Amino acid sequence: MTLPELTEDCSRCAALCCLAYPFQAHEDFGLLKDADTPCPNLGPDFRCTIHEDLNPRGFGGCVAYSCAGAGQRVTQVLFGGETWRDDPDLLPHMTYALRVLRPIHEALLVLQEAAALPLPVALQTRCADLAASLCPEDPDSVWDFEEDSVQDALAALPDFVESLAPFAQDGS
């Protein structure tokens, strides 16, 4: 099974992270912003106009954020490269899709790390099964990621991760 790209590529996204999530000024964001609203620092090229100064301007949350590749997957795969600027009616659909796919991509990152551990065969199999369940075949809609099998695998991740504790190295 081939995992989707799990590293963000902002050049192939429509700045969905700058729209999808609300900003709280007291939570590492330099302003208050509602969900599904473009950040006022977003340029017409989908780039941040203050990117080089995010930390000094109070946007540590932006610096720490990663979509784990979900943004470009939503833009390029689910929406065929169309953007909310091309068609403003797409905005709530694209941001919704990001909010659905990002936790799945984060779970796949965790499973990728787990697969590198020296696990017994039963846990290796469980890890591979969870990853496969999080990767619907040929998805073309956010609904493919809201299927029960995908959401059940996502919900099973915390218990699976807890079962890995005896096999994780303590770093010492």
PDB file of C-alpha atoms in Angstrom:
ATOM      1  CA  MET A   1       0.000   0.000   0.000  1.00  0.00           C
ATOM      2  CA  THR A   2       1.282   3.448  -0.895  1.00  0.00           C
ATOM      3  CA  LEU A   3       0.604   6.228   1.571  1.00  0.00           C
ATOM      4  CA  PRO A   4      -0.410   9.665   0.331  1.00  0.00           C
ATOM      5  CA  GLU A   5       2.112  12.466   0.526  1.00  0.00           C
ATOM      6  CA  LEU A   6       2.391  13.338   4.227  1.00  0.00           C
ATOM      7  CA  THR A   7       4.497  16.490   4.009  1.00  0.00           C
ATOM      8  CA  GLU A   8       2.880  19.832   3.296  1.00  0.00           C
ATOM      9  CA  ASP A   9       3.517  21.451  -0.051  1.00  0.00           C
ATOM     10  CA  CYS A  10       2.060  24.947   0.161  1.00  0.00           C
ATOM     11  CA  SER A  11       2.792  25.570  -3.513  1.00  0.00           C
ATOM     12  CA  ARG A  12       0.128  23.003  -4.435  1.00  0.00           C
ATOM     13  CA  CYS A  13      -2.476  24.152  -1.918  1.00  0.00           C
ATOM     14  CA  ALA A  14      -4.975  27.004  -1.892  1.00  0.00           C
ATOM     15  CA  ALA A  15      -3.912  28.270   1.560  1.00  0.00           C
ATOM     16  CA  LEU A  16      -6.670  26.247   3.198  1.00  0.00           C
ATOM     17  CA  CYS A  17      -5.062  26.464   6.632  1.00  0.00           C
ATOM     18  CA  CYS A  18      -5.303  30.259   6.394  1.00  0.00           C
ATOM     19  CA  LEU A  19      -9.074  29.934   6.020  1.00  0.00           C
ATOM     20  CA  ALA A  20     -10.321  26.760   7.669  1.00  0.00           C
ATOM     21  CA  TYR A  21      -9.473  27.414  11.282  1.00  0.00           C
ATOM     22  CA  PRO A  22     -10.446  30.216  13.623  1.00  0.00           C
ATOM     23  CA  PHE A  23      -7.684  32.263  15.205  1.00  0.00           C
ATOM     24  CA  GLN A  24      -7.818  33.291  18.837  1.00  0.00           C
ATOM     25  CA  ALA A  25      -5.558  36.246  19.585  1.00  0.00           C
ATOM     26  CA  HIS A  26      -4.574  34.758  22.948  1.00  0.00           C
ATOM     27  CA  GLU A  27      -3.662  31.363  21.412  1.00  0.00           C
ATOM     28  CA  ASP A  28      -0.541  32.163  19.373  1.00  0.00           C
ATOM     29  CA  PHE A  29      -2.322  34.187  16.738  1.00  0.00           C
ATOM     30  CA  GLY A  30      -1.926  37.912  16.282  1.00  0.00           C
ATOM     31  CA  LEU A  31      -5.614  38.489  15.596  1.00  0.00           C
ATOM     32  CA  LEU A  32      -9.113  37.147  16.034  1.00  0.00           C
ATOM     33  CA  LYS A  33     -10.472  35.373  12.941  1.00  0.00           C
ATOM     34  CA  ASP A  34     -13.522  33.187  12.329  1.00  0.00           C
ATOM     35  CA  ALA A  35     -13.341  29.773  10.674  1.00  0.00           C
ATOM     36  CA  ASP A  36     -13.858  29.755   6.907  1.00  0.00           C
ATOM     37  CA  THR A  37     -12.571  33.329   6.686  1.00  0.00           C
ATOM     38  CA  PRO A  38      -9.329  34.218   4.906  1.00  0.00           C
ATOM     39  CA  CYS A  39      -6.572  35.554   7.130  1.00  0.00           C
ATOM     40  CA  PRO A  40      -6.031  39.250   6.331  1.00  0.00           C
ATOM     41  CA  ASN A  41      -2.325  38.451   5.854  1.00  0.00           C
ATOM     42  CA  LEU A  42      -3.083  36.114   2.950  1.00  0.00           C
ATOM     43  CA  GLY A  43      -1.896  37.427  -0.404  1.00  0.00           C
ATOM     44  CA  PRO A  44      -3.594  36.944  -3.773  1.00  0.00           C
ATOM     45  CA  ASP A  45      -1.009  34.245  -4.631  1.00  0.00           C
ATOM     46  CA  PHE A  46      -2.130  32.085  -1.647  1.00  0.00           C
ATOM     47  CA  ARG A  47       1.039  33.047   0.228  1.00  0.00           C
ATOM     48  CA  CYS A  48       1.377  34.691   3.610  1.00  0.00           C
ATOM     49  CA  THR A  49       2.402  38.329   3.269  1.00  0.00           C
ATOM     50  CA  ILE A  50       4.099  38.291   6.707  1.00  0.00           C
ATOM     51  CA  HIS A  51       5.603  34.796   6.571  1.00  0.00           C
ATOM     52  CA  GLU A  52       9.129  35.966   7.419  1.00  0.00           C
ATOM     53  CA  ASP A  53       7.841  37.764  10.537  1.00  0.00           C
ATOM     54  CA  LEU A  54       5.234  35.337  11.882  1.00  0.00           C
ATOM     55  CA  ASN A  55       6.774  34.811  15.326  1.00  0.00           C
ATOM     56  CA  PRO A  56       7.532  38.477  16.080  1.00  0.00           C
ATOM     57  CA  ARG A  57       4.012  39.436  15.011  1.00  0.00           C
ATOM     58  CA  GLY A  58       2.429  36.878  17.344  1.00  0.00           C
ATOM     59  CA  PHE A  59       1.605  34.103  14.874  1.00  0.00           C
ATOM     60  CA  GLY A  60       3.464  31.230  16.526  1.00  0.00           C
ATOM     61  CA  GLY A  61       0.454  29.016  15.819  1.00  0.00           C
ATOM     62  CA  CYS A  62       1.065  29.435  12.101  1.00  0.00           C
ATOM     63  CA  VAL A  63       4.732  28.563  12.503  1.00  0.00           C
ATOM     64  CA  ALA A  64       3.870  25.380  14.422  1.00  0.00           C
ATOM     65  CA  TYR A  65       1.071  24.261  12.085  1.00  0.00           C
ATOM     66  CA  SER A  66       1.414  21.431   9.579  1.00  0.00           C
ATOM     67  CA  CYS A  67      -1.395  19.955   7.513  1.00  0.00           C
ATOM     68  CA  ALA A  68       0.710  16.817   6.937  1.00  0.00           C
ATOM     69  CA  GLY A  69      -0.014  17.044   3.210  1.00  0.00           C
ATOM     70  CA  ALA A  70      -3.788  17.234   3.570  1.00  0.00           C
ATOM     71  CA  GLY A  71      -4.007  20.737   2.076  1.00  0.00           C
ATOM     72  CA  GLN A  72      -2.515  19.869  -1.269  1.00  0.00           C
ATOM     73  CA  ARG A  73      -4.460  16.596  -1.347  1.00  0.00           C
ATOM     74  CA  VAL A  74      -7.720  18.463  -0.894  1.00  0.00           C
ATOM     75  CA  THR A  75      -6.786  21.078  -3.494  1.00  0.00           C
ATOM     76  CA  GLN A  76      -5.219  18.822  -6.120  1.00  0.00           C
ATOM     77  CA  VAL A  77      -7.038  15.497  -5.688  1.00  0.00           C
ATOM     78  CA  LEU A  78     -10.474  16.216  -4.277  1.00  0.00           C
ATOM     79  CA  PHE A  79     -10.964  19.530  -6.099  1.00  0.00           C
ATOM     80  CA  GLY A  80      -8.872  18.855  -9.201  1.00  0.00           C
ATOM     81  CA  GLY A  81      -6.716  21.952  -8.730  1.00  0.00           C
ATOM     82  CA  GLU A  82      -9.668  24.341  -8.506  1.00  0.00           C
ATOM     83  CA  THR A  83      -9.537  26.879  -5.714  1.00  0.00           C
ATOM     84  CA  TRP A  84     -11.945  28.886  -3.631  1.00  0.00           C
ATOM     85  CA  ARG A  85     -10.696  31.995  -5.413  1.00  0.00           C
ATOM     86  CA  ASP A  86     -11.682  30.467  -8.779  1.00  0.00           C
ATOM     87  CA  ASP A  87     -15.103  29.629  -7.363  1.00  0.00           C
ATOM     88  CA  PRO A  88     -15.954  31.217  -3.990  1.00  0.00           C
ATOM     89  CA  ASP A  89     -18.722  28.632  -3.475  1.00  0.00           C
ATOM     90  CA  LEU A  90     -15.961  26.046  -2.995  1.00  0.00           C
ATOM     91  CA  LEU A  91     -14.586  27.736   0.129  1.00  0.00           C
ATOM     92  CA  PRO A  92     -16.719  25.964   2.769  1.00  0.00           C
ATOM     93  CA  HIS A  93     -16.380  22.640   0.979  1.00  0.00           C
ATOM     94  CA  MET A  94     -12.606  22.876   0.715  1.00  0.00           C
ATOM     95  CA  THR A  95     -12.121  23.954   4.321  1.00  0.00           C
ATOM     96  CA  TYR A  96     -14.470  21.218   5.516  1.00  0.00           C
ATOM     97  CA  ALA A  97     -12.452  18.675   3.535  1.00  0.00           C
ATOM     98  CA  LEU A  98      -9.224  19.930   5.137  1.00  0.00           C
ATOM     99  CA  ARG A  99     -10.745  19.535   8.607  1.00  0.00           C
ATOM    100  CA  VAL A 100     -11.674  15.938   7.709  1.00  0.00           C
ATOM    101  CA  LEU A 101      -8.401  14.951   6.021  1.00  0.00           C
ATOM    102  CA  ARG A 102      -5.879  16.575   8.336  1.00  0.00           C
ATOM    103  CA  PRO A 103      -6.528  14.209  11.286  1.00  0.00           C
ATOM    104  CA  ILE A 104      -6.341  11.264   8.883  1.00  0.00           C
ATOM    105  CA  HIS A 105      -2.989  12.440   7.539  1.00  0.00           C
ATOM    106  CA  GLU A 106      -1.714  12.997  11.083  1.00  0.00           C
ATOM    107  CA  ALA A 107      -2.823   9.461  11.981  1.00  0.00           C
ATOM    108  CA  LEU A 108      -0.976   8.122   8.936  1.00  0.00           C
ATOM    109  CA  LEU A 109       2.178   9.892  10.133  1.00  0.00           C
ATOM    110  CA  VAL A 110       1.830   8.183  13.509  1.00  0.00           C
ATOM    111  CA  LEU A 111       1.295   4.824  11.821  1.00  0.00           C
ATOM    112  CA  GLN A 112       4.319   5.410   9.598  1.00  0.00           C
ATOM    113  CA  GLU A 113       6.430   5.958  12.725  1.00  0.00           C
ATOM    114  CA  ALA A 114       4.881   2.908  14.398  1.00  0.00           C
ATOM    115  CA  ALA A 115       5.707   0.731  11.401  1.00  0.00           C
ATOM    116  CA  ALA A 116       9.388   1.543  11.944  1.00  0.00           C
ATOM    117  CA  LEU A 117       9.314   0.101  15.473  1.00  0.00           C
ATOM    118  CA  PRO A 118      10.384  -3.478  16.215  1.00  0.00           C
ATOM    119  CA  LEU A 119       6.833  -4.746  16.670  1.00  0.00           C
ATOM    120  CA  PRO A 120       5.514  -8.275  17.002  1.00  0.00           C
ATOM    121  CA  VAL A 121       3.752  -9.576  13.902  1.00  0.00           C
ATOM    122  CA  ALA A 122       0.265  -9.018  15.359  1.00  0.00           C
ATOM    123  CA  LEU A 123       0.967  -5.315  15.933  1.00  0.00           C
ATOM    124  CA  GLN A 124       2.667  -4.964  12.546  1.00  0.00           C
ATOM    125  CA  THR A 125      -0.466  -6.397  10.964  1.00  0.00           C
ATOM    126  CA  ARG A 126      -2.738  -4.135  13.006  1.00  0.00           C
ATOM    127  CA  CYS A 127      -0.635  -1.112  12.021  1.00  0.00           C
ATOM    128  CA  ALA A 128      -0.848  -2.010   8.323  1.00  0.00           C
ATOM    129  CA  ASP A 129      -4.591  -2.671   8.587  1.00  0.00           C
ATOM    130  CA  LEU A 130      -5.227   0.698  10.233  1.00  0.00           C
ATOM    131  CA  ALA A 131      -3.165   2.500   7.595  1.00  0.00           C
ATOM    132  CA  ALA A 132      -5.018   0.686   4.811  1.00  0.00           C
ATOM    133  CA  SER A 133      -8.365   1.608   6.356  1.00  0.00           C
ATOM    134  CA  LEU A 134      -7.335   5.277   6.443  1.00  0.00           C
ATOM    135  CA  CYS A 135      -6.508   5.187   2.724  1.00  0.00           C
ATOM    136  CA  PRO A 136      -9.675   4.634   0.703  1.00  0.00           C
ATOM    137  CA  GLU A 137      -8.987   3.418  -2.809  1.00  0.00           C
ATOM    138  CA  ASP A 138      -9.147   6.179  -5.456  1.00  0.00           C
ATOM    139  CA  PRO A 139     -10.889   8.794  -3.289  1.00  0.00           C
ATOM    140  CA  ASP A 140     -12.562  11.595  -5.207  1.00  0.00           C
ATOM    141  CA  SER A 141     -14.726  13.144  -2.507  1.00  0.00           C
ATOM    142  CA  VAL A 142     -14.457  14.033   1.146  1.00  0.00           C
ATOM    143  CA  TRP A 143     -17.260  11.525   1.690  1.00  0.00           C
ATOM    144  CA  ASP A 144     -14.799   8.735   0.924  1.00  0.00           C
ATOM    145  CA  PHE A 145     -12.949   9.757   4.090  1.00  0.00           C
ATOM    146  CA  GLU A 146     -16.116   9.900   6.163  1.00  0.00           C
ATOM    147  CA  GLU A 147     -16.978   6.256   5.551  1.00  0.00           C
ATOM    148  CA  ASP A 148     -17.382   4.242   8.745  1.00  0.00           C
ATOM    149  CA  SER A 149     -14.305   2.122   8.009  1.00  0.00           C
ATOM    150  CA  VAL A 150     -12.076   5.207   7.782  1.00  0.00           C
ATOM    151  CA  GLN A 151     -13.560   6.903  10.832  1.00  0.00           C
ATOM    152  CA  ASP A 152     -13.451   3.675  12.858  1.00  0.00           C
ATOM    153  CA  ALA A 153      -9.748   3.295  12.056  1.00  0.00           C
ATOM    154  CA  LEU A 154      -9.149   6.901  13.090  1.00  0.00           C
ATOM    155  CA  ALA A 155     -10.997   6.309  16.354  1.00  0.00           C
ATOM    156  CA  ALA A 156      -8.950   3.145  16.998  1.00  0.00           C
ATOM    157  CA  LEU A 157      -5.622   4.954  16.747  1.00  0.00           C
ATOM    158  CA  PRO A 158      -5.279   6.088  20.401  1.00  0.00           C
ATOM    159  CA  ASP A 159      -5.711   2.538  21.742  1.00  0.00           C
ATOM    160  CA  PHE A 160      -3.286   1.204  19.127  1.00  0.00           C
ATOM    161  CA  VAL A 161      -0.687   3.818  20.037  1.00  0.00           C
ATOM    162  CA  GLU A 162      -1.084   2.959  23.713  1.00  0.00           C
ATOM    163  CA  SER A 163      -0.379  -0.701  22.885  1.00  0.00           C
ATOM    164  CA  LEU A 164       2.963   0.352  21.367  1.00  0.00           C
ATOM    165  CA  ALA A 165       4.427   1.721  24.608  1.00  0.00           C
ATOM    166  CA  PRO A 166       6.429  -1.394  25.463  1.00  0.00           C
ATOM    167  CA  PHE A 167       8.075  -1.338  22.016  1.00  0.00           C
ATOM    168  CA  ALA A 168       8.974   2.347  21.799  1.00  0.00           C
ATOM    169  CA  GLN A 169      12.567   3.222  22.683  1.00  0.00           C
ATOM    170  CA  ASP A 170      12.955   5.630  25.551  1.00  0.00           C
ATOM    171  CA  GLY A 171      15.743   7.531  23.830  1.00  0.00           C
ATOM    172  CA  SER A 172      18.354   6.795  26.489  1.00  0.00           C
TER     173      SER A 172
END
